[in-house]
CSV table of C-alpha atoms in Angstrom, one decimal:
chain,number,residue,atom,x,y,z
A,1,MET,CA,-16.2,-21.8,-65.6
A,2,LYS,CA,-14.7,-22.4,-62.2
A,3,ASP,CA,-13.2,-18.9,-62.3
A,4,GLN,CA,-16.6,-17.5,-63.3
A,5,ILE,CA,-18.3,-19.3,-60.4
A,6,LYS,CA,-15.6,-18.0,-58.0
A,7,LEU,CA,-16.1,-14.5,-59.2
A,8,GLN,CA,-19.9,-14.9,-58.8
A,9,SER,CA,-19.4,-15.9,-55.2
A,10,SER,CA,-17.7,-12.6,-54.3
A,11,ALA,CA,-19.5,-10.3,-56.8
A,12,PRO,CA,-22.8,-8.5,-56.2
A,13,MET,CA,-25.8,-10.7,-57.1
A,14,SER,CA,-27.2,-10.2,-60.6
A,15,GLY,CA,-30.8,-9.6,-61.5
A,16,PHE,CA,-31.1,-13.2,-62.7
A,17,GLN,CA,-29.7,-14.6,-59.4
A,18,VAL,CA,-32.2,-12.5,-57.4
A,19,LEU,CA,-35.0,-13.8,-59.7
A,20,MET,CA,-34.0,-17.4,-59.0
A,21,VAL,CA,-33.9,-16.9,-55.3
A,22,ALA,CA,-37.3,-15.2,-55.6
A,23,LEU,CA,-38.7,-18.1,-57.5
A,24,CYS,CA,-37.5,-20.4,-54.7
A,25,PHE,CA,-39.2,-18.1,-52.2
A,26,PHE,CA,-42.5,-18.5,-54.1
A,27,MET,CA,-42.2,-22.2,-54.4
A,28,ASN,CA,-41.9,-22.4,-50.7
A,29,PHE,CA,-44.8,-19.9,-50.5
A,30,ASN,CA,-46.8,-22.4,-52.5
A,31,ASP,CA,-45.8,-25.2,-50.1
A,32,GLY,CA,-47.1,-23.1,-47.2
A,33,ILE,CA,-50.4,-23.0,-48.9
A,34,ASP,CA,-50.5,-26.7,-49.7
A,35,VAL,CA,-49.6,-27.9,-46.1
A,36,LEU,CA,-51.5,-25.4,-44.0
A,37,ILE,CA,-54.7,-25.4,-45.9
A,38,VAL,CA,-55.4,-28.8,-44.3
A,39,SER,CA,-54.8,-27.4,-40.9
A,40,PHE,CA,-57.1,-24.4,-41.5
A,41,SER,CA,-59.8,-26.7,-43.0
A,42,SER,CA,-59.4,-29.5,-40.4
A,43,SER,CA,-62.5,-28.5,-38.2
A,44,GLU,CA,-64.7,-28.4,-41.3
A,45,ILE,CA,-63.3,-31.7,-42.7
A,46,ILE,CA,-64.0,-33.3,-39.3
A,47,ARG,CA,-67.6,-32.0,-39.3
A,48,GLU,CA,-68.4,-33.0,-42.9
A,49,PHE,CA,-67.1,-36.6,-42.6
A,50,GLY,CA,-67.8,-37.1,-38.9
A,51,LEU,CA,-64.1,-37.9,-38.1
A,52,SER,CA,-62.4,-38.3,-34.8
A,53,LYS,CA,-59.3,-36.3,-34.0
A,54,THR,CA,-57.3,-39.5,-34.5
A,55,GLU,CA,-58.7,-39.9,-38.0
A,56,MET,CA,-57.9,-36.2,-38.7
A,57,GLY,CA,-54.4,-36.8,-37.4
A,58,TYR,CA,-54.0,-39.6,-40.0
A,59,ILE,CA,-54.8,-37.0,-42.8
A,60,PHE,CA,-52.1,-34.8,-41.4
A,61,SER,CA,-49.7,-37.7,-41.1
A,62,THR,CA,-50.5,-39.2,-44.6
A,63,GLY,CA,-49.4,-36.0,-46.2
A,64,LEU,CA,-46.2,-36.0,-44.1
A,65,ALA,CA,-45.6,-39.6,-45.1
A,66,GLY,CA,-45.6,-38.6,-48.7
A,67,MET,CA,-43.2,-35.7,-47.9
A,68,THR,CA,-40.9,-38.2,-46.3
A,69,LEU,CA,-40.8,-40.5,-49.3
A,70,GLY,CA,-40.4,-37.5,-51.6
A,71,CYS,CA,-37.3,-36.3,-49.6
A,72,PHE,CA,-35.8,-39.8,-49.9
A,73,SER,CA,-36.7,-40.5,-53.5
A,74,LEU,CA,-37.3,-37.3,-55.5
A,75,ALA,CA,-35.0,-34.7,-53.9
A,76,PRO,CA,-31.7,-36.7,-54.2
A,77,LEU,CA,-32.4,-37.1,-58.0
A,78,ALA,CA,-31.9,-33.4,-58.3
A,79,ASP,CA,-28.1,-34.0,-57.9
A,80,LYS,CA,-28.2,-36.4,-60.9
A,81,TYR,CA,-30.8,-34.9,-63.2
A,82,GLY,CA,-30.9,-31.3,-62.3
A,83,ARG,CA,-32.9,-29.0,-60.0
A,84,ARG,CA,-35.4,-27.8,-62.6
A,85,LYS,CA,-36.6,-31.3,-63.6
A,86,ILE,CA,-37.4,-32.2,-60.0
A,87,PHE,CA,-39.2,-28.9,-59.5
A,88,LEU,CA,-41.5,-29.6,-62.5
A,89,ILE,CA,-42.2,-33.2,-61.5
A,90,SER,CA,-42.9,-32.2,-57.9
A,91,LEU,CA,-45.2,-29.2,-58.8
A,92,LEU,CA,-47.2,-31.5,-61.1
A,93,MET,CA,-47.8,-33.9,-58.2
A,94,ILE,CA,-48.8,-31.1,-55.9
A,95,SER,CA,-51.3,-29.7,-58.4
A,96,LEU,CA,-52.9,-33.1,-59.0
A,97,GLY,CA,-53.1,-33.8,-55.3
A,98,MET,CA,-54.7,-30.4,-54.5
A,99,PHE,CA,-57.3,-30.8,-57.3
A,100,GLY,CA,-58.0,-34.4,-56.1
A,101,VAL,CA,-58.8,-33.3,-52.6
A,102,ALA,CA,-61.0,-30.5,-53.9
A,103,PHE,CA,-63.3,-33.0,-55.6
A,104,ALA,CA,-63.0,-35.8,-53.0
A,105,GLN,CA,-66.3,-36.9,-51.5
A,106,ALA,CA,-65.0,-39.5,-49.0
A,107,TYR,CA,-62.3,-39.9,-46.3
A,108,VAL,CA,-60.1,-42.5,-48.0
A,109,PRO,CA,-59.5,-40.6,-51.3
A,110,ILE,CA,-58.4,-37.6,-49.2
A,111,LEU,CA,-55.7,-39.8,-47.7
A,112,ALA,CA,-54.5,-40.8,-51.1
A,113,TRP,CA,-54.5,-37.3,-52.6
A,114,ARG,CA,-52.7,-35.9,-49.6
A,115,PHE,CA,-50.0,-38.6,-49.9
A,116,LEU,CA,-49.4,-37.5,-53.6
A,117,THR,CA,-49.3,-33.8,-52.6
A,118,GLY,CA,-46.8,-34.7,-49.8
A,119,LEU,CA,-44.7,-36.6,-52.3
A,120,GLY,CA,-44.3,-33.5,-54.4
A,121,ILE,CA,-43.6,-31.2,-51.5
A,122,GLY,CA,-40.9,-33.6,-50.3
A,123,GLY,CA,-39.2,-33.2,-53.7
A,124,ILE,CA,-39.3,-29.4,-53.6
A,125,LEU,CA,-38.3,-28.4,-50.0
A,126,PRO,CA,-34.7,-29.8,-50.0
A,127,THR,CA,-34.2,-28.6,-53.6
A,128,ILE,CA,-35.2,-25.0,-53.1
A,129,ALA,CA,-32.6,-24.6,-50.2
A,130,THR,CA,-30.0,-26.1,-52.5
A,131,THR,CA,-30.9,-23.9,-55.4
A,132,ALA,CA,-31.0,-20.7,-53.4
A,133,ALA,CA,-27.5,-21.5,-52.0
A,134,GLU,CA,-26.1,-22.1,-55.5
A,135,TYR,CA,-27.5,-18.8,-56.8
A,136,SER,CA,-26.3,-16.7,-53.9
A,137,ASN,CA,-23.0,-15.0,-53.4
A,138,ASP,CA,-21.0,-15.6,-50.2
A,139,LYS,CA,-22.3,-12.4,-48.5
A,140,TYR,CA,-26.0,-13.3,-48.8
A,141,ARG,CA,-26.0,-17.1,-48.9
A,142,ASP,CA,-27.0,-17.7,-45.3
A,143,PHE,CA,-29.5,-14.8,-45.4
A,144,ASN,CA,-31.1,-16.0,-48.7
A,145,VAL,CA,-31.4,-19.6,-47.6
A,146,GLY,CA,-33.1,-18.5,-44.4
A,147,LEU,CA,-35.2,-15.9,-46.3
A,148,ILE,CA,-36.8,-18.3,-48.7
A,149,GLN,CA,-38.0,-20.3,-45.7
A,150,ALA,CA,-40.1,-17.3,-44.8
A,151,GLY,CA,-42.1,-17.9,-48.0
A,152,TRP,CA,-43.7,-20.9,-46.3
A,153,PRO,CA,-45.3,-19.1,-43.3
A,154,ILE,CA,-46.2,-16.1,-45.5
A,155,GLY,CA,-48.1,-18.5,-47.8
A,156,ALA,CA,-49.7,-20.0,-44.7
A,157,ILE,CA,-50.7,-16.5,-43.4
A,158,LEU,CA,-52.4,-15.6,-46.7
A,159,THR,CA,-54.0,-19.1,-46.7
A,160,GLY,CA,-55.4,-18.4,-43.3
A,161,LEU,CA,-56.7,-15.0,-44.2
A,162,ILE,CA,-58.5,-16.3,-47.3
A,163,CYS,CA,-59.8,-19.5,-45.5
A,164,ALA,CA,-61.3,-17.5,-42.7
A,165,ASP,CA,-63.6,-15.8,-45.1
A,166,LEU,CA,-63.8,-18.3,-48.0
A,167,ILE,CA,-64.5,-21.6,-46.1
A,168,PRO,CA,-67.6,-20.3,-44.2
A,169,LEU,CA,-68.9,-18.8,-47.5
A,170,LYS,CA,-68.0,-21.4,-50.2
A,171,GLY,CA,-66.7,-24.4,-48.3
A,172,TRP,CA,-63.3,-26.1,-47.9
A,173,HIS,CA,-63.5,-27.9,-51.3
A,174,TYR,CA,-63.3,-24.5,-53.1
A,175,ALA,CA,-60.3,-23.5,-51.0
A,176,PHE,CA,-58.4,-26.6,-52.2
A,177,PHE,CA,-59.4,-25.9,-55.8
A,178,LEU,CA,-57.8,-22.4,-55.6
A,179,ALA,CA,-54.7,-23.9,-54.0
A,180,GLY,CA,-54.4,-26.3,-57.0
A,181,CYS,CA,-54.7,-23.4,-59.4
A,182,PHE,CA,-51.8,-21.6,-57.7
A,183,SER,CA,-49.6,-24.8,-57.9
A,184,ALA,CA,-50.4,-25.2,-61.6
A,185,MET,CA,-49.4,-21.6,-62.2
A,186,MET,CA,-46.1,-22.2,-60.4
A,187,THR,CA,-45.5,-25.2,-62.6
A,188,VAL,CA,-45.8,-23.0,-65.7
A,189,LEU,CA,-43.6,-20.3,-64.3
A,190,VAL,CA,-40.8,-22.8,-63.4
A,191,PHE,CA,-41.0,-24.3,-66.9
A,192,PHE,CA,-40.4,-21.0,-68.7
A,193,VAL,CA,-38.1,-19.2,-66.2
A,194,MET,CA,-36.0,-21.7,-64.1
A,195,LYS,CA,-32.7,-23.1,-65.2
A,196,ASP,CA,-30.0,-25.0,-63.3
A,197,SER,CA,-27.2,-23.0,-61.8
A,198,GLU,CA,-23.7,-22.8,-63.3
A,199,GLU,CA,-22.3,-24.2,-60.1
A,200,PHE,CA,-24.5,-27.3,-60.5
A,201,GLN,CA,-23.7,-27.6,-64.2
A,202,SER,CA,-19.9,-27.4,-63.6
A,203,LYS,CA,-19.8,-30.0,-60.8
A,204,LYS,CA,-17.7,-33.1,-61.3
A,205,ILE,CA,-19.5,-36.4,-61.7
A,206,GLU,CA,-18.9,-38.0,-58.3
A,207,GLU,CA,-20.3,-40.9,-56.3
A,208,GLN,CA,-23.8,-40.0,-55.1
A,209,GLY,CA,-26.3,-41.5,-52.7
A,210,VAL,CA,-26.7,-42.0,-49.0
A,211,LYS,CA,-23.3,-43.8,-48.7
A,212,VAL,CA,-21.5,-40.5,-49.5
A,213,LEU,CA,-23.2,-38.8,-46.5
A,214,LEU,CA,-21.7,-41.5,-44.2
A,215,THR,CA,-18.1,-41.1,-45.2
A,216,GLU,CA,-15.5,-40.6,-42.4
A,217,GLU,CA,-15.5,-36.8,-43.1
A,218,LEU,CA,-19.3,-36.3,-43.2
A,219,LYS,CA,-20.7,-39.0,-40.9
A,220,PRO,CA,-20.3,-37.1,-37.6
A,221,ASN,CA,-22.3,-34.2,-38.9
A,222,THR,CA,-24.8,-36.4,-40.8
A,223,TRP,CA,-25.9,-38.4,-37.8
A,224,ARG,CA,-26.4,-35.4,-35.7
A,225,LEU,CA,-28.3,-33.5,-38.4
A,226,TRP,CA,-30.7,-36.5,-38.9
A,227,LEU,CA,-31.4,-36.7,-35.2
A,228,ALA,CA,-31.9,-33.0,-34.8
A,229,ALA,CA,-34.3,-32.8,-37.8
A,230,PHE,CA,-36.3,-35.7,-36.4
A,231,PHE,CA,-36.9,-34.0,-33.0
A,232,GLY,CA,-37.4,-30.5,-34.6
A,233,PHE,CA,-40.0,-31.7,-37.1
A,234,MET,CA,-41.8,-33.7,-34.4
A,235,THR,CA,-42.8,-30.5,-32.5
A,236,LEU,CA,-42.9,-28.2,-35.5
A,237,TYR,CA,-45.6,-30.1,-37.5
A,238,THR,CA,-47.6,-30.9,-34.4
A,239,VAL,CA,-47.9,-27.2,-33.5
A,240,MET,CA,-48.7,-26.2,-37.0
A,241,SER,CA,-51.2,-28.9,-37.6
A,242,TRP,CA,-53.2,-28.6,-34.3
A,243,VAL,CA,-53.0,-25.0,-33.2
A,244,PRO,CA,-56.2,-23.8,-35.0
A,245,THR,CA,-58.2,-26.8,-33.8
A,246,ILE,CA,-56.9,-26.3,-30.2
A,247,ALA,CA,-58.0,-22.6,-30.3
A,248,LYS,CA,-61.4,-23.6,-31.7
A,249,ASP,CA,-61.9,-26.2,-28.9
A,250,SER,CA,-61.1,-23.5,-26.3
A,251,GLY,CA,-64.3,-21.7,-27.4
A,252,MET,CA,-63.1,-19.4,-30.1
A,253,PRO,CA,-65.3,-19.0,-33.3
A,254,PHE,CA,-63.8,-20.5,-36.5
A,255,GLU,CA,-62.6,-17.2,-37.9
A,256,LEU,CA,-60.8,-16.2,-34.7
A,257,ALA,CA,-59.3,-19.7,-34.3
A,258,THR,CA,-58.0,-19.4,-37.9
A,259,TYR,CA,-56.3,-16.1,-37.0
A,260,VAL,CA,-54.4,-17.9,-34.2
A,261,GLY,CA,-52.9,-20.0,-36.9
A,262,ILE,CA,-52.1,-16.9,-38.8
A,263,SER,CA,-50.4,-15.4,-35.7
A,264,LEU,CA,-48.2,-18.5,-35.6
A,265,ASN,CA,-47.1,-18.0,-39.1
A,266,ILE,CA,-46.5,-14.3,-38.7
A,267,GLY,CA,-44.0,-15.2,-36.0
A,268,ALA,CA,-42.5,-17.9,-38.3
A,269,ALA,CA,-42.0,-15.4,-41.1
A,270,ILE,CA,-40.2,-13.0,-38.7
A,271,GLY,CA,-38.0,-15.8,-37.3
A,272,SER,CA,-37.3,-17.5,-40.6
A,273,SER,CA,-36.2,-14.2,-42.3
A,274,SER,CA,-34.0,-13.2,-39.4
A,275,ILE,CA,-32.1,-16.4,-38.4
A,276,GLY,CA,-29.9,-16.6,-41.4
A,277,ALA,CA,-28.7,-13.0,-41.1
A,278,LEU,CA,-28.1,-13.3,-37.3
A,279,GLY,CA,-26.4,-16.6,-37.9
A,280,SER,CA,-24.0,-15.0,-40.4
A,281,LYS,CA,-23.1,-12.4,-37.8
A,282,PHE,CA,-23.0,-14.4,-34.5
A,283,GLY,CA,-22.5,-18.0,-35.8
A,284,LEU,CA,-25.3,-20.4,-37.0
A,285,LYS,CA,-24.9,-22.9,-34.2
A,286,LYS,CA,-25.0,-20.4,-31.4
A,287,THR,CA,-28.0,-18.5,-33.0
A,288,HIS,CA,-29.9,-21.7,-33.6
A,289,PHE,CA,-29.5,-22.8,-30.0
A,290,ILE,CA,-30.7,-19.4,-28.6
A,291,TYR,CA,-33.8,-19.7,-30.8
A,292,MET,CA,-34.6,-23.2,-29.6
A,293,LEU,CA,-34.1,-22.4,-26.0
A,294,SER,CA,-36.4,-19.4,-26.4
A,295,ALA,CA,-39.0,-21.6,-28.1
A,296,PHE,CA,-38.9,-24.1,-25.2
A,297,THR,CA,-39.4,-21.3,-22.7
A,298,VAL,CA,-42.4,-19.8,-24.6
A,299,MET,CA,-44.1,-23.2,-24.8
A,300,GLN,CA,-43.7,-23.5,-21.0
A,301,LEU,CA,-45.5,-20.2,-20.6
A,302,TYR,CA,-48.3,-21.4,-22.9
A,303,ALA,CA,-48.6,-24.5,-20.8
A,304,PHE,CA,-48.8,-23.0,-17.4
A,305,LEU,CA,-50.0,-19.4,-17.6
A,306,PRO,CA,-53.8,-18.6,-17.3
A,307,LEU,CA,-54.6,-17.8,-20.9
A,308,ASN,CA,-56.9,-15.3,-22.4
A,309,THR,CA,-57.4,-14.5,-26.1
A,310,VAL,CA,-54.8,-11.7,-26.3
A,311,LEU,CA,-52.1,-13.8,-24.5
A,312,ILE,CA,-52.8,-16.8,-26.7
A,313,PHE,CA,-52.2,-14.7,-29.8
A,314,ILE,CA,-49.0,-13.2,-28.4
A,315,LEU,CA,-47.5,-16.5,-27.2
A,316,VAL,CA,-48.4,-18.4,-30.4
A,317,MET,CA,-46.7,-15.7,-32.4
A,318,PHE,CA,-43.5,-16.1,-30.4
A,319,ILE,CA,-43.7,-19.8,-30.7
A,320,GLY,CA,-43.7,-19.2,-34.5
A,321,VAL,CA,-40.7,-16.8,-34.2
A,322,PHE,CA,-38.5,-19.2,-32.1
A,323,ALA,CA,-39.8,-22.7,-32.9
A,324,GLN,CA,-40.4,-22.5,-36.7
A,325,GLY,CA,-38.0,-19.6,-37.3
A,326,GLY,CA,-35.3,-21.3,-35.2
A,327,PHE,CA,-35.9,-24.7,-36.9
A,328,ASN,CA,-35.3,-23.0,-40.3
A,329,GLY,CA,-31.8,-22.3,-39.2
A,330,ILE,CA,-31.0,-25.9,-40.2
A,331,TRP,CA,-31.3,-25.0,-43.9
A,332,PRO,CA,-28.3,-22.6,-44.1
A,333,ILE,CA,-26.4,-25.1,-41.9
A,334,LEU,CA,-27.1,-27.9,-44.3
A,335,SER,CA,-26.1,-25.8,-47.3
A,336,ARG,CA,-22.7,-25.1,-45.7
A,337,ILE,CA,-22.0,-28.7,-44.6
A,338,TYR,CA,-22.8,-30.5,-47.9
A,339,PRO,CA,-20.9,-29.6,-51.2
A,340,THR,CA,-22.8,-28.9,-54.4
A,341,SER,CA,-22.4,-32.4,-55.9
A,342,ILE,CA,-24.3,-34.0,-53.0
A,343,ARG,CA,-26.2,-31.0,-51.5
A,344,ALA,CA,-29.7,-32.1,-52.6
A,345,THR,CA,-29.0,-35.6,-51.4
A,346,GLY,CA,-27.7,-34.3,-48.0
A,347,VAL,CA,-30.6,-32.0,-47.5
A,348,GLY,CA,-33.1,-34.5,-48.8
A,349,TYR,CA,-32.1,-37.3,-46.5
A,350,THR,CA,-31.9,-35.0,-43.5
A,351,VAL,CA,-35.4,-33.7,-44.2
A,352,GLY,CA,-36.6,-37.2,-44.9
A,353,ILE,CA,-35.4,-38.5,-41.6
A,354,GLY,CA,-36.9,-35.4,-40.0
A,355,ARG,CA,-40.3,-36.2,-41.6
A,356,LEU,CA,-40.5,-39.4,-39.6
A,357,GLY,CA,-40.8,-37.2,-36.6
A,358,ALA,CA,-43.3,-35.0,-38.4
A,359,ILE,CA,-45.5,-38.1,-39.2
A,360,LEU,CA,-45.3,-39.3,-35.6
A,361,GLY,CA,-45.9,-36.0,-33.8
A,362,PRO,CA,-49.4,-34.9,-35.1
A,363,ALA,CA,-50.7,-38.5,-34.9
A,364,VAL,CA,-49.5,-39.0,-31.3
A,365,PHE,CA,-50.9,-35.6,-30.3
A,366,GLY,CA,-54.3,-36.6,-31.7
A,367,ILE,CA,-54.3,-39.9,-29.9
A,368,LEU,CA,-53.3,-38.3,-26.6
A,369,SER,CA,-55.9,-35.6,-27.0
A,370,ASP,CA,-58.6,-38.2,-27.7
A,371,SER,CA,-57.4,-39.9,-24.5
A,372,HIS,CA,-58.2,-36.7,-22.6
A,373,VAL,CA,-54.6,-35.7,-21.9
A,374,GLY,CA,-54.7,-31.9,-21.2
A,375,ASN,CA,-53.1,-29.2,-23.2
A,376,THR,CA,-50.7,-28.3,-20.4
A,377,VAL,CA,-49.2,-31.8,-20.4
A,378,LEU,CA,-49.2,-31.9,-24.2
A,379,PHE,CA,-47.4,-28.6,-24.6
A,380,VAL,CA,-44.7,-29.6,-22.1
A,381,LEU,CA,-44.2,-32.9,-23.8
A,382,PHE,CA,-43.9,-31.4,-27.3
A,383,SER,CA,-41.6,-28.6,-26.2
A,384,LEU,CA,-38.8,-31.1,-25.1
A,385,PRO,CA,-37.8,-32.1,-28.7
A,386,LEU,CA,-37.0,-28.5,-29.5
A,387,LEU,CA,-34.5,-28.4,-26.6
A,388,VAL,CA,-33.0,-31.6,-27.8
A,389,MET,CA,-32.6,-30.3,-31.3
A,390,GLY,CA,-30.9,-27.1,-30.1
A,391,LEU,CA,-28.4,-29.1,-28.0
A,392,ILE,CA,-27.6,-31.4,-30.9
A,393,ILE,CA,-27.0,-28.6,-33.4
A,394,ARG,CA,-24.9,-26.7,-30.9
A,395,THR,CA,-22.5,-29.8,-30.7
A,396,LEU,CA,-22.0,-30.2,-34.5
A,397,PRO,CA,-18.2,-30.6,-35.0
A,398,SER,CA,-18.2,-28.7,-38.3
A,399,GLN,CA,-15.9,-25.7,-38.4
A,400,LYS,CA,-18.0,-24.0,-41.2
A,401,LEU,CA,-20.7,-22.9,-38.7
């Protein structure tokens, strides 16, 4: 089987390999729906329940807390029990969570259902990067691992387009119900189509768990990756969570403010689908740093330029290209640093540590906004973590990048 796997790494990808990568893409597409539907619905949820921005920030952060726990608890189990089983468990959690929010009539149950949804998403995100890497040949591995990350913003784009028309017409509850239906459909699809890769099935039974990530060989990279993910997620989820609400507060109508969120995700799709290919050609570390430096620069322009509607759309799109697209360069980096036997654990713990930043960012942004800190100061503050992430990744000692 080892010879077969070696041949698979150099041979053109088969139709089944392409199908498995496509399935990972659509699971990430599903996660884009599940996460961003809260952002696109936030102004209506605030209005219905009379919430402050701080309370809305807790809804964002509760889902992210679930994602963090899922990364630590569910994703590493994919190295022990298989990728397919973790996908099924995670998708069931997401489906239940989305249906729960759809029928919620009070603030506290929404927090509970968002936590369950986040738990499922936390199990899926590290595992799809792992699975896409294992089903790819050497030529397209970095490209495919980067490409599946574009599923997330594309799902978010379609969510925004649908929410812009659907929520004013039928309400935000109905939007969550449709999202739950899509998650349930993905569960059925994975059950009948997905199987674990030959690379995973042939792996040796080795020691697993977080201790393996802190061996003498892996520790220098592991600490840096955890720190980089923390700072990157802090800004990334703050921007994704609050951009539509910031646009609406500037005087835009709901539909137009929603399209600002769509613009962010159009940029993210472009950046996510390109960084793996560029990284393969010019080096992953160098490409990632250029994207992060560009994201930092664009956020300074957003903070200090006199803005009009057209400029907001343009700058937000480029924030998506370089901030979210650049952040997604971490996935092919992780897939190269960690071997098959501990890959889901390595990715899961890195994303889990990063989620701590994702929990902190949107909540702090809401608190500062309620304290009347201006958007100029907020955008400067939340651009700095991107620069830190870029510098950390640039200094990774791994020779595989």
